[in-house]
Amino acid sequence: MERSVDVVVVGAGIAGLVAARDLARTGAEVLVLEARDRVGGRLLNGELPGGGPIEVGGQWVGPGQHEALALIKELGLSTYPTYDTGRRIAEFAGRRSEYTGRIPRLGPVALADIGQTQLRLDRLARGVPTAEPWLAKRAAELDGQTFATWLRRTARTTAGRSFLRVISEAVFSAEPEDLSALWAAWYINAAGGLDMMIETAGGAQQDRVVGGTQRIALALAEELGDSVVLGAPVTDIEWETSGVRVRAGATVVRARRAVIAVPPTLAARLRFTPGLPGDRDQLVQRMPMGRVIKVNVVYDEPFWRAEGLSGQANSDRRPLGTVFDNTPHGGSPAVLVGFLEGRHADVGARLDPADRRARVLDDLAGYFGPRARNPIAYLERDWAEEEFSRGCYGAFTTPGTLTRFGPALRAPIGPMHWAGTETATRWAGYLDGAAESGHRVAREIASALQDKA
Amino acid sequence: MERSVDVVVVGAGIAGLVAARDLARTGAEVLVLEARDRVGGRLLNGELPGGGPIEVGGQWVGPGQHEALALIKELGLSTYPTYDTGRRIAEFAGRRSEYTGRIPRLGPVALADIGQTQLRLDRLARGVPTAEPWLAKRAAELDGQTFATWLRRTARTTAGRSFLRVISEAVFSAEPEDLSALWAAWYINAAGGLDMMIETAGGAQQDRVVGGTQRIALALAEELGDSVVLGAPVTDIEWETSGVRVRAGATVVRARRAVIAVPPTLAARLRFTPGLPGDRDQLVQRMPMGRVIKVNVVYDEPFWRAEGLSGQANSDRRPLGTVFDNTPHGGSPAVLVGFLEGRHADVGARLDPADRRARVLDDLAGYFGPRARNPIAYLERDWAEEEFSRGCYGAFTTPGTLTRFGPALRAPIGPMHWAGTETATRWAGYLDGAAESGHRVAREIASALQDKA
């Protein structure tokens, strides 16, 4: 079967779907090829006991995420606040603290260090241009060191360093050792600062989508109807200036333009004929995905709330370093969501499922008491095992990469345009960045098609 | 067409061919599938004016490379010494020096700094176990920083840092900013120290193969005869404990075992069903290839020799940072070989071919005088543009990778065994390491097949 359309889109995550919809609205004939048998990419609803949806992938939206919020509104979806009442738990440098507000009680020296480090990090981040981070002052020096090196030089206490490591794991799902310091600073600036990224109310974890965040993708796909083809993993793209020929098994699509809306490391796995320039290929060799295993643990009731706890917890000594109350809209059943991130995902993935579950429940019991050991359901998702994600939350650049190959991230090559949250200039790595990138490539292509018309 | 053999080998570089030959000799039926229309991988003969061969890929062998030398001997090939007579040129920190012996004349402070840095680097390297570098003392700390960070802390003069940068470009074809410091130390130890890597006589550039180094691969392939299939790019590998089903276009091969003998970043581009474990996939997402454009510039006569120059030159201010006399066995025509490595390859690749040639000739004229501007032929090869290499000389690990995912480099998965110079424990990244890895997987597989017989 060979079809001809104006624009073929590879990947039915938010980026690809937004691009397809924008282009369809300009009158272009669009076809989206999705490898999986579902849309949504890194957004996915799982099923709770009783049949309700729960996010096993990306889930939150927050203030400042204008593209995501506009999309939610436009699609007639609604949001509700993440449960954020009561005390939070923080365990750092051997000390457990239950606290309200933003600042864990960790002792004055540690707190001063954390405050000072965050101040420096936010200042560093603000100096990194979000569209062209390689133009930052001292870009080469920053890109030439790991985020760990930068933190070692900046944070002075064990608690300070531990705190920043847990933050790194929570926001990048990678260790500070893995990341370019320039990339980390850029990513933080793209989100408007560290507090915006780590906060619940007022930050990136503020709100959730009624029905589960994948509904955004499902609603977009519904609008696109037959223009979305599932179970069609693209493997080959032949291209010339005037168009592409894209193959997914027996399905062959010709188009004037293509949107590649998959993460960089997966874009690297497509076979392009002719091959892509060295700059682009070197870039995608150096943008690995973070690693996270997300677990939703379901209970009859939110027993932690009764004890005045918010369900939010962080620890530098437990593999399950970050936990939130993830009870869905409607309030039942009660859910805690926890994340095994970075090195903790490595260890977790090597366990057999029963052992992994036991360790997760150990950690939840450590935070919230023994009732956490008796869930009514346990849902987990290891995103590094997913063939068509190969990690979450998003990609990062290794040291030296942004300054050497950064411009290849968004620059179209012939008829091919690059989308995906990793190509965004705001909230890169988030749903918001995915939407931004979809709109951007749609504009690029609409303009290119118009020029030729 | 569907065939059944005992062992299928993906990739007809030295690693794959050595593995295939070893296994064939045990009586196993072997089939090698090679994507290109030639064997040799990163070894390739180009053609000089007059028709003689010249290496446009890997070329040298040296003392201590026991696997490579044994192979050369066994195949009835012979070696000849790299031209190494006369003065070398070194340009560092604004100063040009012509010198004999190992040590450029750079002023006492710079020389002391270089000596001290090399001493520390070699000492660091010796502490890294070649088979399990992640077990080194301070492995996490070293792997958590770039080689650039380590050098900044160790070298104290501009000349010292420049010298080590040029070395990094010359041996890794990558910038110090790109590499894990642990990986750099491991790689150096796997070669027996920095001098072994950078020297001509007594080091890794000591000898060349008569007829060009690709002859090793050609001779191996000749022995294997019909067991090597060219133009068969493998895309899919279905596997279970008892065997694999490998697809390359219309060619489908079933086998009890498979050798994957392509660089990690290309192994990442194969589709495995079921998908590979997260540890393995994360590893290959984080082992990019170095980048180099190799140029052979051909002259009527070796005019530099008449002036007492060896043809060997290094510079921290010229893109063509490393040059050797590459005149073939027999002495005619005269050839200089130069390398645009790391960031210099980035810049070089963005030029149009005429500009790139002009800049290369500028640099050669800068080293050797105006006669260098008038070659009779100019051969260049940009290995990052090669679809089935995507860089040279070899892969490296980015920070954090060896300690988190190193063990996945060689560990077989089901019936699949990993070869290629990147999996070697000695001279990884060299022809020698490729041969070592081929022998190793052949032993692994012979032993596994015997256990089942």
mmCIF file of N, CA and C in Angstrom, chain B residues 19 22-23 26 67 417 435-450:
data_model
loop_
_atom_site.group_PDB
_atom_site.id
_atom_site.type_symbol
_atom_site.label_atom_id
_atom_site.label_comp_id
_atom_site.label_asym_id
_atom_site.label_seq_id
_atom_site.Cartn_x
_atom_site.Cartn_y
_atom_site.Cartn_z
ATOM 1 N N ALA B 19 35.960 -13.579 14.345
ATOM 2 C CA ALA B 19 35.019 -14.470 15.034
ATOM 3 C C ALA B 19 34.532 -15.551 14.080
ATOM 4 N N ASP B 22 37.355 -18.116 13.334
ATOM 5 C CA ASP B 22 37.579 -19.004 14.484
ATOM 6 C C ASP B 22 36.466 -20.042 14.589
ATOM 7 N N LEU B 23 35.235 -19.599 14.417
ATOM 8 C CA LEU B 23 34.103 -20.515 14.565
ATOM 9 C C LEU B 23 34.058 -21.518 13.418
ATOM 10 N N THR B 26 36.135 -24.394 14.036
ATOM 11 C CA THR B 26 35.638 -25.405 14.977
ATOM 12 C C THR B 26 34.624 -26.322 14.296
ATOM 13 N N GLU B 67 47.520 -9.434 19.222
ATOM 14 C CA GLU B 67 46.460 -10.052 18.415
ATOM 15 C C GLU B 67 46.578 -9.606 16.963
ATOM 16 N N HIS B 417 25.954 -12.317 21.156
ATOM 17 C CA HIS B 417 27.269 -12.027 21.713
ATOM 18 C C HIS B 417 27.801 -10.758 21.065
ATOM 19 N N ALA B 435 40.434 -7.633 16.922
ATOM 20 C CA ALA B 435 40.803 -9.048 16.813
ATOM 21 C C ALA B 435 40.574 -9.764 18.144
ATOM 22 N N GLU B 436 40.991 -9.129 19.234
ATOM 23 C CA GLU B 436 40.755 -9.727 20.553
ATOM 24 C C GLU B 436 39.281 -10.059 20.744
ATOM 25 N N SER B 437 38.434 -9.101 20.403
ATOM 26 C CA SER B 437 36.996 -9.287 20.642
ATOM 27 C C SER B 437 36.439 -10.411 19.768
ATOM 28 N N GLY B 438 36.957 -10.527 18.560
ATOM 29 C CA GLY B 438 36.510 -11.609 17.679
ATOM 30 C C GLY B 438 36.861 -12.973 18.249
ATOM 31 N N HIS B 439 38.095 -13.103 18.721
ATOM 32 C CA HIS B 439 38.494 -14.367 19.349
ATOM 33 C C HIS B 439 37.626 -14.659 20.579
ATOM 34 N N ARG B 440 37.376 -13.621 21.368
ATOM 35 C CA ARG B 440 36.600 -13.836 22.602
ATOM 36 C C ARG B 440 35.192 -14.366 22.309
ATOM 37 N N VAL B 441 34.477 -13.700 21.405
ATOM 38 C CA VAL B 441 33.107 -14.177 21.150
ATOM 39 C C VAL B 441 33.120 -15.566 20.534
ATOM 40 N N ALA B 442 34.132 -15.836 19.729
ATOM 41 C CA ALA B 442 34.208 -17.187 19.147
ATOM 42 C C ALA B 442 34.346 -18.224 20.265
ATOM 43 N N ARG B 443 35.180 -17.921 21.266
ATOM 44 C CA ARG B 443 35.311 -18.839 22.404
ATOM 45 C C ARG B 443 33.996 -18.959 23.175
ATOM 46 N N GLU B 444 33.361 -17.814 23.407
ATOM 47 C CA GLU B 444 32.072 -17.834 24.122
ATOM 48 C C GLU B 444 31.085 -18.761 23.410
ATOM 49 N N ILE B 445 31.023 -18.593 22.106
ATOM 50 C CA ILE B 445 30.013 -19.326 21.336
ATOM 51 C C ILE B 445 30.395 -20.791 21.201
ATOM 52 N N ALA B 446 31.671 -21.061 20.939
ATOM 53 C CA ALA B 446 32.096 -22.458 20.830
ATOM 54 C C ALA B 446 31.769 -23.193 22.111
ATOM 55 N N SER B 447 32.019 -22.536 23.217
ATOM 56 C CA SER B 447 31.744 -23.154 24.502
ATOM 57 C C SER B 447 30.239 -23.352 24.701
ATOM 58 N N ALA B 448 29.446 -22.394 24.313
ATOM 59 C CA ALA B 448 27.993 -22.502 24.472
ATOM 60 C C ALA B 448 27.435 -23.604 23.571
ATOM 61 N N LEU B 449 27.930 -23.670 22.346
ATOM 62 C CA LEU B 449 27.418 -24.688 21.417
ATOM 63 C C LEU B 449 27.824 -26.089 21.882
ATOM 64 N N GLN B 450 29.024 -26.182 22.441
ATOM 65 C CA GLN B 450 29.497 -27.464 22.934
ATOM 66 C C GLN B 450 28.663 -27.936 24.127
#
